[in-house]
Amino acid sequence: MALVYGLLWRLLLFLVHINRAFVSWLRVRTRCFKGRLWERAMASLLLPVAFTEFPEEQKKIQRSPDLMPLAADNVAERQALFLRDGKSLEKLPMHIGLLLVDEEPNYTDIANLIVWCMAMGISCVSVYDDNGILQKNNSLLMKEVIQLQRHLGVEGSKVEFLNNGSDRHVVSCRPTVNVLSPEDGKQSIVQAAQQLCRSVENKERSPKDISVSMLDCLLREYKNIPDPDLVLKLGPVESTLGFLPWHIRLTEFISLSSHRNISYEDLLGALHRYGACQQRLGK
């Protein structure tokens, strides 16, 4: 009898090992499809459940196209819908960065993002590409922004363009658009550090006086740019590409596939994601 129990026990162990091997094989085969087929299958199963359990989210997704600002017929209604979308967010970033990692910028699509952000109440927009193309063609971007403002009827939101943090193309006082390049990032830190070293060499300061807060103040004098609350990384590269390295220690990053053909719904969805995130600020 003991022999029979022993054989049964070994048979059960064998079946357990077979089951584990099959599950491992299934996981490997699933990964071969890069998760896309599996994700879609799970989404098709779970999406109806999610809509049933969270009716408010269903209402947001199924919002009528007539309630979108770009579909409004008159200027006053369009402005009201833009502001309504801004107020509907859990939190609205005061400074948003647009980090372009595509090869060639599309000025119309970039201008769309800038004007939509301003129309919703965002007071500062910083646009950055690591090749400095936007900064070299700052006038083209400014022209696209002004044309789009007129087309949408949101000319009440005037713009002050800051090129390289110093040269100002003034259309009015606010909101502000910063057109940035790598020179405004690491290079500005190098310049500030060199200035501190020269002040020590000229005995204007003592080495003991140099601190992080002093460097921070010096950088603020060079580039009077507030820390961005949110940066939209527009492109496939997983890198900040030198975007304002001193300013982004508390910045939230959200990735979108590209800035080309980006829609207002894409921007609004990213802002809702930012509004829902919890920023613990080091706590």
PDB file of C-alpha atoms in Angstrom:
ATOM      1  CA  MET A   1       0.000   0.000   0.000  1.00  0.00           C
ATOM      2  CA  ALA A   2       2.833   2.372   0.823  1.00  0.00           C
ATOM      3  CA  LEU A   3       4.308   1.639  -2.598  1.00  0.00           C
ATOM      4  CA  VAL A   4       1.032   2.669  -4.283  1.00  0.00           C
ATOM      5  CA  TYR A   5       0.921   5.954  -2.305  1.00  0.00           C
ATOM      6  CA  GLY A   6       4.509   6.646  -3.265  1.00  0.00           C
ATOM      7  CA  LEU A   7       3.767   6.114  -6.971  1.00  0.00           C
ATOM      8  CA  LEU A   8       0.709   8.388  -6.779  1.00  0.00           C
ATOM      9  CA  TRP A   9       2.749  11.097  -5.066  1.00  0.00           C
ATOM     10  CA  ARG A  10       5.415  10.940  -7.788  1.00  0.00           C
ATOM     11  CA  LEU A  11       2.715  11.092 -10.459  1.00  0.00           C
ATOM     12  CA  LEU A  12       1.261  14.234  -8.898  1.00  0.00           C
ATOM     13  CA  LEU A  13       4.699  15.869  -8.752  1.00  0.00           C
ATOM     14  CA  PHE A  14       5.251  14.979 -12.407  1.00  0.00           C
ATOM     15  CA  LEU A  15       1.945  16.612 -13.367  1.00  0.00           C
ATOM     16  CA  VAL A  16       2.840  19.768 -11.409  1.00  0.00           C
ATOM     17  CA  HIS A  17       6.170  20.039 -13.265  1.00  0.00           C
ATOM     18  CA  ILE A  18       4.389  19.540 -16.607  1.00  0.00           C
ATOM     19  CA  ASN A  19       1.922  22.301 -15.704  1.00  0.00           C
ATOM     20  CA  ARG A  20       4.724  24.742 -14.767  1.00  0.00           C
ATOM     21  CA  ALA A  21       6.608  24.004 -17.998  1.00  0.00           C
ATOM     22  CA  PHE A  22       3.464  24.615 -20.058  1.00  0.00           C
ATOM     23  CA  VAL A  23       2.758  27.946 -18.331  1.00  0.00           C
ATOM     24  CA  SER A  24       6.367  29.089 -18.894  1.00  0.00           C
ATOM     25  CA  TRP A  25       6.172  28.128 -22.567  1.00  0.00           C
ATOM     26  CA  LEU A  26       2.873  30.006 -22.930  1.00  0.00           C
ATOM     27  CA  ARG A  27       4.372  33.177 -21.429  1.00  0.00           C
ATOM     28  CA  VAL A  28       7.325  33.059 -23.820  1.00  0.00           C
ATOM     29  CA  ARG A  29       5.028  32.570 -26.812  1.00  0.00           C
ATOM     30  CA  THR A  30       2.870  35.472 -25.668  1.00  0.00           C
ATOM     31  CA  ARG A  31       5.887  37.799 -25.467  1.00  0.00           C
ATOM     32  CA  CYS A  32       6.812  36.905 -29.033  1.00  0.00           C
ATOM     33  CA  PHE A  33       3.784  38.891 -30.160  1.00  0.00           C
ATOM     34  CA  LYS A  34       5.205  41.868 -28.212  1.00  0.00           C
ATOM     35  CA  GLY A  35       2.190  41.779 -26.000  1.00  0.00           C
ATOM     36  CA  ARG A  36       0.012  43.556 -28.581  1.00  0.00           C
ATOM     37  CA  LEU A  37      -2.333  40.680 -29.385  1.00  0.00           C
ATOM     38  CA  TRP A  38      -2.586  39.692 -25.733  1.00  0.00           C
ATOM     39  CA  GLU A  39      -3.200  43.291 -24.629  1.00  0.00           C
ATOM     40  CA  ARG A  40      -5.955  43.771 -27.187  1.00  0.00           C
ATOM     41  CA  ALA A  41      -7.619  40.523 -26.202  1.00  0.00           C
ATOM     42  CA  MET A  42      -7.539  41.471 -22.530  1.00  0.00           C
ATOM     43  CA  ALA A  43      -8.735  44.990 -23.320  1.00  0.00           C
ATOM     44  CA  SER A  44     -11.707  43.653 -25.270  1.00  0.00           C
ATOM     45  CA  LEU A  45     -12.623  41.499 -22.274  1.00  0.00           C
ATOM     46  CA  LEU A  46     -12.021  44.082 -19.539  1.00  0.00           C
ATOM     47  CA  LEU A  47     -13.167  47.298 -21.216  1.00  0.00           C
ATOM     48  CA  PRO A  48     -16.916  46.568 -20.870  1.00  0.00           C
ATOM     49  CA  VAL A  49     -16.360  45.742 -17.211  1.00  0.00           C
ATOM     50  CA  ALA A  50     -14.427  48.970 -16.668  1.00  0.00           C
ATOM     51  CA  PHE A  51     -17.205  51.011 -18.269  1.00  0.00           C
ATOM     52  CA  THR A  52     -19.801  49.286 -16.118  1.00  0.00           C
ATOM     53  CA  GLU A  53     -17.858  49.887 -12.920  1.00  0.00           C
ATOM     54  CA  PHE A  54     -16.778  53.461 -13.734  1.00  0.00           C
ATOM     55  CA  PRO A  55     -19.638  55.273 -15.485  1.00  0.00           C
ATOM     56  CA  GLU A  56     -17.991  58.686 -15.062  1.00  0.00           C
ATOM     57  CA  GLU A  57     -15.000  57.597 -17.155  1.00  0.00           C
ATOM     58  CA  GLN A  58     -17.400  56.308 -19.793  1.00  0.00           C
ATOM     59  CA  LYS A  59     -19.038  59.725 -19.978  1.00  0.00           C
ATOM     60  CA  LYS A  60     -15.644  61.394 -20.485  1.00  0.00           C
ATOM     61  CA  ILE A  61     -14.673  59.076 -23.322  1.00  0.00           C
ATOM     62  CA  GLN A  62     -18.056  59.281 -25.025  1.00  0.00           C
ATOM     63  CA  ARG A  63     -18.205  63.066 -24.901  1.00  0.00           C
ATOM     64  CA  SER A  64     -20.120  64.511 -27.834  1.00  0.00           C
ATOM     65  CA  PRO A  65     -17.966  66.056 -30.603  1.00  0.00           C
ATOM     66  CA  ASP A  66     -20.210  69.132 -30.422  1.00  0.00           C
ATOM     67  CA  LEU A  67     -18.747  69.872 -26.977  1.00  0.00           C
ATOM     68  CA  MET A  68     -15.174  70.039 -28.285  1.00  0.00           C
ATOM     69  CA  PRO A  69     -13.764  73.599 -28.604  1.00  0.00           C
ATOM     70  CA  LEU A  70     -12.595  73.112 -32.205  1.00  0.00           C
ATOM     71  CA  ALA A  71     -16.143  72.193 -33.268  1.00  0.00           C
ATOM     72  CA  ALA A  72     -17.725  75.375 -31.874  1.00  0.00           C
ATOM     73  CA  ASP A  73     -19.190  77.801 -34.411  1.00  0.00           C
ATOM     74  CA  ASN A  74     -18.523  81.143 -32.743  1.00  0.00           C
ATOM     75  CA  VAL A  75     -15.514  82.616 -30.985  1.00  0.00           C
ATOM     76  CA  ALA A  76     -17.160  83.160 -27.586  1.00  0.00           C
ATOM     77  CA  GLU A  77     -18.379  79.558 -27.387  1.00  0.00           C
ATOM     78  CA  ARG A  78     -14.974  78.267 -28.490  1.00  0.00           C
ATOM     79  CA  GLN A  79     -13.149  80.251 -25.813  1.00  0.00           C
ATOM     80  CA  ALA A  80     -15.648  79.108 -23.172  1.00  0.00           C
ATOM     81  CA  LEU A  81     -15.144  75.459 -24.125  1.00  0.00           C
ATOM     82  CA  PHE A  82     -11.343  75.797 -23.974  1.00  0.00           C
ATOM     83  CA  LEU A  83     -11.563  77.336 -20.498  1.00  0.00           C
ATOM     84  CA  ARG A  84     -14.074  74.701 -19.401  1.00  0.00           C
ATOM     85  CA  ASP A  85     -11.657  71.942 -20.392  1.00  0.00           C
ATOM     86  CA  GLY A  86      -8.881  73.663 -18.430  1.00  0.00           C
ATOM     87  CA  LYS A  87     -11.063  73.966 -15.330  1.00  0.00           C
ATOM     88  CA  SER A  88     -12.208  70.346 -15.616  1.00  0.00           C
ATOM     89  CA  LEU A  89      -8.671  69.108 -14.909  1.00  0.00           C
ATOM     90  CA  GLU A  90      -7.682  68.019 -11.411  1.00  0.00           C
ATOM     91  CA  LYS A  91      -4.694  70.344 -11.732  1.00  0.00           C
ATOM     92  CA  LEU A  92      -3.539  72.567 -14.569  1.00  0.00           C
ATOM     93  CA  PRO A  93       0.210  72.981 -15.158  1.00  0.00           C
ATOM     94  CA  MET A  94       1.349  76.589 -15.069  1.00  0.00           C
ATOM     95  CA  HIS A  95       4.420  75.752 -17.164  1.00  0.00           C
ATOM     96  CA  ILE A  96       4.360  72.969 -19.753  1.00  0.00           C
ATOM     97  CA  GLY A  97       7.318  71.805 -21.824  1.00  0.00           C
ATOM     98  CA  LEU A  98       7.047  70.347 -25.328  1.00  0.00           C
ATOM     99  CA  LEU A  99      10.072  68.123 -25.944  1.00  0.00           C
ATOM    100  CA  LEU A 100      10.410  67.235 -29.628  1.00  0.00           C
ATOM    101  CA  VAL A 101      12.426  64.139 -30.450  1.00  0.00           C
ATOM    102  CA  ASP A 102      11.287  63.767 -34.059  1.00  0.00           C
ATOM    103  CA  GLU A 103      13.776  64.451 -36.831  1.00  0.00           C
ATOM    104  CA  GLU A 104      12.026  67.427 -38.449  1.00  0.00           C
ATOM    105  CA  PRO A 105       9.598  69.718 -36.605  1.00  0.00           C
ATOM    106  CA  ASN A 106       6.186  70.483 -38.074  1.00  0.00           C
ATOM    107  CA  TYR A 107       5.509  74.132 -37.248  1.00  0.00           C
ATOM    108  CA  THR A 108       1.740  73.907 -37.714  1.00  0.00           C
ATOM    109  CA  ASP A 109       1.373  70.994 -35.297  1.00  0.00           C
ATOM    110  CA  ILE A 110       3.657  72.678 -32.754  1.00  0.00           C
ATOM    111  CA  ALA A 111       1.673  75.908 -33.041  1.00  0.00           C
ATOM    112  CA  ASN A 112      -1.526  73.928 -32.467  1.00  0.00           C
ATOM    113  CA  LEU A 113      -0.162  72.582 -29.184  1.00  0.00           C
ATOM    114  CA  ILE A 114       1.025  76.016 -28.056  1.00  0.00           C
ATOM    115  CA  VAL A 115      -2.280  77.784 -28.786  1.00  0.00           C
ATOM    116  CA  TRP A 116      -4.398  74.992 -27.282  1.00  0.00           C
ATOM    117  CA  CYS A 117      -2.333  75.112 -24.086  1.00  0.00           C
ATOM    118  CA  MET A 118      -2.670  78.886 -23.818  1.00  0.00           C
ATOM    119  CA  ALA A 119      -6.408  78.775 -24.549  1.00  0.00           C
ATOM    120  CA  MET A 120      -6.903  76.398 -21.620  1.00  0.00           C
ATOM    121  CA  GLY A 121      -5.119  78.770 -19.243  1.00  0.00           C
ATOM    122  CA  ILE A 122      -1.501  77.523 -19.233  1.00  0.00           C
ATOM    123  CA  SER A 123       0.624  80.645 -18.833  1.00  0.00           C
ATOM    124  CA  CYS A 124       4.047  79.378 -19.941  1.00  0.00           C
ATOM    125  CA  VAL A 125       4.947  76.987 -22.778  1.00  0.00           C
ATOM    126  CA  SER A 126       8.541  75.927 -23.509  1.00  0.00           C
ATOM    127  CA  VAL A 127       9.326  74.252 -26.823  1.00  0.00           C
ATOM    128  CA  TYR A 128      12.602  72.340 -27.165  1.00  0.00           C
ATOM    129  CA  ASP A 129      14.436  70.351 -29.810  1.00  0.00           C
ATOM    130  CA  ASP A 130      17.972  69.098 -29.352  1.00  0.00           C
ATOM    131  CA  ASN A 131      19.110  70.282 -32.793  1.00  0.00           C
ATOM    132  CA  GLY A 132      18.193  73.927 -32.239  1.00  0.00           C
ATOM    133  CA  ILE A 133      16.057  73.999 -35.407  1.00  0.00           C
ATOM    134  CA  LEU A 134      13.122  75.750 -33.736  1.00  0.00           C
ATOM    135  CA  GLN A 135      15.365  78.437 -32.289  1.00  0.00           C
ATOM    136  CA  LYS A 136      16.910  79.124 -35.695  1.00  0.00           C
ATOM    137  CA  ASN A 137      13.429  79.374 -37.250  1.00  0.00           C
ATOM    138  CA  ASN A 138      11.730  81.157 -34.378  1.00  0.00           C
ATOM    139  CA  SER A 139       9.972  83.617 -36.703  1.00  0.00           C
ATOM    140  CA  LEU A 140       8.266  80.770 -38.594  1.00  0.00           C
ATOM    141  CA  LEU A 141       6.862  79.341 -35.391  1.00  0.00           C
ATOM    142  CA  MET A 142       5.696  82.764 -34.219  1.00  0.00           C
ATOM    143  CA  LYS A 143       3.919  83.317 -37.546  1.00  0.00           C
ATOM    144  CA  GLU A 144       2.115  79.961 -37.269  1.00  0.00           C
ATOM    145  CA  VAL A 145       1.011  80.725 -33.691  1.00  0.00           C
ATOM    146  CA  ILE A 146      -0.401  84.136 -34.614  1.00  0.00           C
ATOM    147  CA  GLN A 147      -2.247  82.728 -37.637  1.00  0.00           C
ATOM    148  CA  LEU A 148      -3.767  79.939 -35.561  1.00  0.00           C
ATOM    149  CA  GLN A 149      -4.841  82.373 -32.861  1.00  0.00           C
ATOM    150  CA  ARG A 150      -6.683  84.419 -35.448  1.00  0.00           C
ATOM    151  CA  HIS A 151      -8.234  81.314 -37.001  1.00  0.00           C
ATOM    152  CA  LEU A 152      -9.514  80.017 -33.653  1.00  0.00           C
ATOM    153  CA  GLY A 153     -10.469  83.450 -32.398  1.00  0.00           C
ATOM    154  CA  VAL A 154      -8.326  83.248 -29.255  1.00  0.00           C
ATOM    155  CA  GLU A 155      -6.324  86.396 -29.945  1.00  0.00           C
ATOM    156  CA  GLY A 156      -7.083  87.539 -26.405  1.00  0.00           C
ATOM    157  CA  SER A 157      -4.247  85.222 -25.362  1.00  0.00           C
ATOM    158  CA  LYS A 158      -1.252  87.206 -26.586  1.00  0.00           C
ATOM    159  CA  VAL A 159       2.264  85.820 -26.709  1.00  0.00           C
ATOM    160  CA  GLU A 160       5.731  86.956 -25.736  1.00  0.00           C
ATOM    161  CA  PHE A 161       8.382  84.896 -27.512  1.00  0.00           C
ATOM    162  CA  LEU A 162      11.688  84.428 -25.687  1.00  0.00           C
ATOM    163  CA  ASN A 163      14.439  83.233 -27.987  1.00  0.00           C
ATOM    164  CA  ASN A 164      17.455  81.751 -26.185  1.00  0.00           C
ATOM    165  CA  GLY A 165      16.188  83.268 -22.936  1.00  0.00           C
ATOM    166  CA  SER A 166      17.228  86.823 -23.843  1.00  0.00           C
ATOM    167  CA  ASP A 167      16.114  88.131 -27.260  1.00  0.00           C
ATOM    168  CA  ARG A 168      12.435  89.000 -27.037  1.00  0.00           C
ATOM    169  CA  HIS A 169       9.975  89.033 -29.913  1.00  0.00           C
ATOM    170  CA  VAL A 170       7.152  90.809 -28.144  1.00  0.00           C
ATOM    171  CA  VAL A 171       3.590  90.357 -29.281  1.00  0.00           C
ATOM    172  CA  SER A 172       2.359  91.167 -25.770  1.00  0.00           C
ATOM    173  CA  CYS A 173       3.138  90.301 -22.175  1.00  0.00           C
ATOM    174  CA  ARG A 174       1.615  86.878 -21.481  1.00  0.00           C
ATOM    175  CA  PRO A 175       1.377  83.987 -21.768  1.00  0.00           C
ATOM    176  CA  THR A 176       5.019  83.277 -22.595  1.00  0.00           C
ATOM    177  CA  VAL A 177       6.509  80.905 -25.140  1.00  0.00           C
ATOM    178  CA  ASN A 178      10.151  79.882 -24.637  1.00  0.00           C
ATOM    179  CA  VAL A 179      11.919  78.467 -27.685  1.00  0.00           C
ATOM    180  CA  LEU A 180      14.808  76.465 -26.244  1.00  0.00           C
ATOM    181  CA  SER A 181      17.814  74.485 -27.441  1.00  0.00           C
ATOM    182  CA  PRO A 182      20.628  72.541 -25.709  1.00  0.00           C
ATOM    183  CA  GLU A 183      22.454  75.842 -25.134  1.00  0.00           C
ATOM    184  CA  ASP A 184      19.736  76.743 -22.628  1.00  0.00           C
ATOM    185  CA  GLY A 185      20.345  73.531 -20.672  1.00  0.00           C
ATOM    186  CA  LYS A 186      23.775  72.144 -19.861  1.00  0.00           C
ATOM    187  CA  GLN A 187      25.587  75.057 -21.490  1.00  0.00           C
ATOM    188  CA  SER A 188      23.899  77.578 -19.189  1.00  0.00           C
ATOM    189  CA  ILE A 189      25.015  75.513 -16.156  1.00  0.00           C
ATOM    190  CA  VAL A 190      28.587  75.529 -17.487  1.00  0.00           C
ATOM    191  CA  GLN A 191      28.484  79.317 -17.954  1.00  0.00           C
ATOM    192  CA  ALA A 192      27.130  79.854 -14.436  1.00  0.00           C
ATOM    193  CA  ALA A 193      29.834  77.596 -12.959  1.00  0.00           C
ATOM    194  CA  GLN A 194      32.535  79.455 -14.906  1.00  0.00           C
ATOM    195  CA  GLN A 195      31.253  82.771 -13.590  1.00  0.00           C
ATOM    196  CA  LEU A 196      31.418  81.486 -10.013  1.00  0.00           C
ATOM    197  CA  CYS A 197      34.967  80.238 -10.579  1.00  0.00           C
ATOM    198  CA  ARG A 198      36.020  83.601 -11.981  1.00  0.00           C
ATOM    199  CA  SER A 199      34.509  85.405  -9.016  1.00  0.00           C
ATOM    200  CA  VAL A 200      36.550  83.195  -6.665  1.00  0.00           C
ATOM    201  CA  GLU A 201      39.678  83.741  -8.780  1.00  0.00           C
ATOM    202  CA  ASN A 202      39.141  87.509  -8.614  1.00  0.00           C
ATOM    203  CA  LYS A 203      38.596  87.188  -4.840  1.00  0.00           C
ATOM    204  CA  GLU A 204      35.071  88.547  -5.151  1.00  0.00           C
ATOM    205  CA  ARG A 205      33.785  85.439  -3.380  1.00  0.00           C
ATOM    206  CA  SER A 206      35.196  82.810  -1.096  1.00  0.00           C
ATOM    207  CA  PRO A 207      35.005  79.116  -2.091  1.00  0.00           C
ATOM    208  CA  LYS A 208      33.006  78.578   1.097  1.00  0.00           C
ATOM    209  CA  ASP A 209      30.331  80.958  -0.207  1.00  0.00           C
ATOM    210  CA  ILE A 210      29.565  78.791  -3.227  1.00  0.00           C
ATOM    211  CA  SER A 211      26.479  76.656  -2.709  1.00  0.00           C
ATOM    212  CA  VAL A 212      23.658  75.032  -4.633  1.00  0.00           C
ATOM    213  CA  SER A 213      21.326  77.917  -3.824  1.00  0.00           C
ATOM    214  CA  MET A 214      23.870  80.432  -5.179  1.00  0.00           C
ATOM    215  CA  LEU A 215      24.182  78.487  -8.423  1.00  0.00           C
ATOM    216  CA  ASP A 216      20.404  78.285  -8.613  1.00  0.00           C
ATOM    217  CA  CYS A 217      20.058  82.071  -8.229  1.00  0.00           C
ATOM    218  CA  LEU A 218      22.674  82.632 -10.911  1.00  0.00           C
ATOM    219  CA  LEU A 219      20.879  80.310 -13.318  1.00  0.00           C
ATOM    220  CA  ARG A 220      17.588  82.100 -12.637  1.00  0.00           C
ATOM    221  CA  GLU A 221      19.267  85.355 -13.611  1.00  0.00           C
ATOM    222  CA  TYR A 222      20.480  83.840 -16.871  1.00  0.00           C
ATOM    223  CA  LYS A 223      17.222  82.120 -17.744  1.00  0.00           C
ATOM    224  CA  ASN A 224      14.200  83.568 -16.032  1.00  0.00           C
ATOM    225  CA  ILE A 225      12.193  80.410 -16.687  1.00  0.00           C
ATOM    226  CA  PRO A 226      10.038  78.740 -14.018  1.00  0.00           C
ATOM    227  CA  ASP A 227      10.391  75.021 -13.373  1.00  0.00           C
ATOM    228  CA  PRO A 228       8.077  73.108 -15.721  1.00  0.00           C
ATOM    229  CA  ASP A 229       5.258  71.213 -14.014  1.00  0.00           C
ATOM    230  CA  LEU A 230       4.772  68.892 -16.977  1.00  0.00           C
ATOM    231  CA  VAL A 231       6.831  67.941 -20.030  1.00  0.00           C
ATOM    232  CA  LEU A 232       5.236  66.178 -22.998  1.00  0.00           C
ATOM    233  CA  LYS A 233       7.889  64.058 -24.704  1.00  0.00           C
ATOM    234  CA  LEU A 234       6.801  63.932 -28.339  1.00  0.00           C
ATOM    235  CA  GLY A 235       8.560  61.081 -30.112  1.00  0.00           C
ATOM    236  CA  PRO A 236       9.907  57.548 -29.725  1.00  0.00           C
ATOM    237  CA  VAL A 237      13.248  58.295 -28.026  1.00  0.00           C
ATOM    238  CA  GLU A 238      13.316  57.573 -24.278  1.00  0.00           C
ATOM    239  CA  SER A 239      15.498  60.519 -23.282  1.00  0.00           C
ATOM    240  CA  THR A 240      15.169  64.095 -22.065  1.00  0.00           C
ATOM    241  CA  LEU A 241      17.819  65.128 -24.642  1.00  0.00           C
ATOM    242  CA  GLY A 242      19.272  67.777 -22.348  1.00  0.00           C
ATOM    243  CA  PHE A 243      15.998  69.623 -21.713  1.00  0.00           C
ATOM    244  CA  LEU A 244      16.602  72.150 -18.878  1.00  0.00           C
ATOM    245  CA  PRO A 245      18.406  69.651 -16.594  1.00  0.00           C
ATOM    246  CA  TRP A 246      18.482  72.092 -13.650  1.00  0.00           C
ATOM    247  CA  HIS A 247      14.732  72.752 -13.765  1.00  0.00           C
ATOM    248  CA  ILE A 248      13.164  69.281 -14.054  1.00  0.00           C
ATOM    249  CA  ARG A 249      13.859  67.608 -10.705  1.00  0.00           C
ATOM    250  CA  LEU A 250      10.128  67.726  -9.816  1.00  0.00           C
ATOM    251  CA  THR A 251       8.740  67.680 -13.362  1.00  0.00           C
ATOM    252  CA  GLU A 252       6.235  65.056 -14.507  1.00  0.00           C
ATOM    253  CA  PHE A 253       7.028  63.495 -17.916  1.00  0.00           C
ATOM    254  CA  ILE A 254       4.357  62.027 -20.189  1.00  0.00           C
ATOM    255  CA  SER A 255       5.247  60.406 -23.511  1.00  0.00           C
ATOM    256  CA  LEU A 256       3.255  60.717 -26.738  1.00  0.00           C
ATOM    257  CA  SER A 257       4.171  58.992 -29.988  1.00  0.00           C
ATOM    258  CA  SER A 258       4.796  62.149 -32.043  1.00  0.00           C
ATOM    259  CA  HIS A 259       3.894  65.815 -32.433  1.00  0.00           C
ATOM    260  CA  ARG A 260       2.888  65.255 -36.042  1.00  0.00           C
ATOM    261  CA  ASN A 261      -0.871  65.179 -36.642  1.00  0.00           C
ATOM    262  CA  ILE A 262      -1.449  65.406 -32.905  1.00  0.00           C
ATOM    263  CA  SER A 263      -5.056  66.117 -31.971  1.00  0.00           C
ATOM    264  CA  TYR A 264      -6.637  68.254 -29.287  1.00  0.00           C
ATOM    265  CA  GLU A 265      -7.981  65.062 -27.709  1.00  0.00           C
ATOM    266  CA  ASP A 266      -4.400  63.730 -27.424  1.00  0.00           C
ATOM    267  CA  LEU A 267      -3.338  66.867 -25.541  1.00  0.00           C
ATOM    268  CA  LEU A 268      -6.399  66.834 -23.307  1.00  0.00           C
ATOM    269  CA  GLY A 269      -5.863  63.154 -22.503  1.00  0.00           C
ATOM    270  CA  ALA A 270      -2.247  63.825 -21.492  1.00  0.00           C
ATOM    271  CA  LEU A 271      -3.373  66.709 -19.255  1.00  0.00           C
ATOM    272  CA  HIS A 272      -5.937  64.439 -17.596  1.00  0.00           C
ATOM    273  CA  ARG A 273      -3.161  61.906 -16.937  1.00  0.00           C
ATOM    274  CA  TYR A 274      -1.075  64.660 -15.362  1.00  0.00           C
ATOM    275  CA  GLY A 275      -4.043  65.786 -13.264  1.00  0.00           C
ATOM    276  CA  ALA A 276      -4.553  62.253 -11.963  1.00  0.00           C
ATOM    277  CA  CYS A 277      -0.911  61.589 -11.032  1.00  0.00           C
ATOM    278  CA  GLN A 278       0.289  61.968  -7.442  1.00  0.00           C
ATOM    279  CA  GLN A 279       3.442  64.051  -7.090  1.00  0.00           C
ATOM    280  CA  ARG A 280       4.955  63.348  -3.682  1.00  0.00           C
ATOM    281  CA  LEU A 281       7.711  65.974  -4.140  1.00  0.00           C
ATOM    282  CA  GLY A 282      10.317  63.830  -2.413  1.00  0.00           C
ATOM    283  CA  LYS A 283       8.081  62.868   0.533  1.00  0.00           C
TER     284      LYS A 283
END
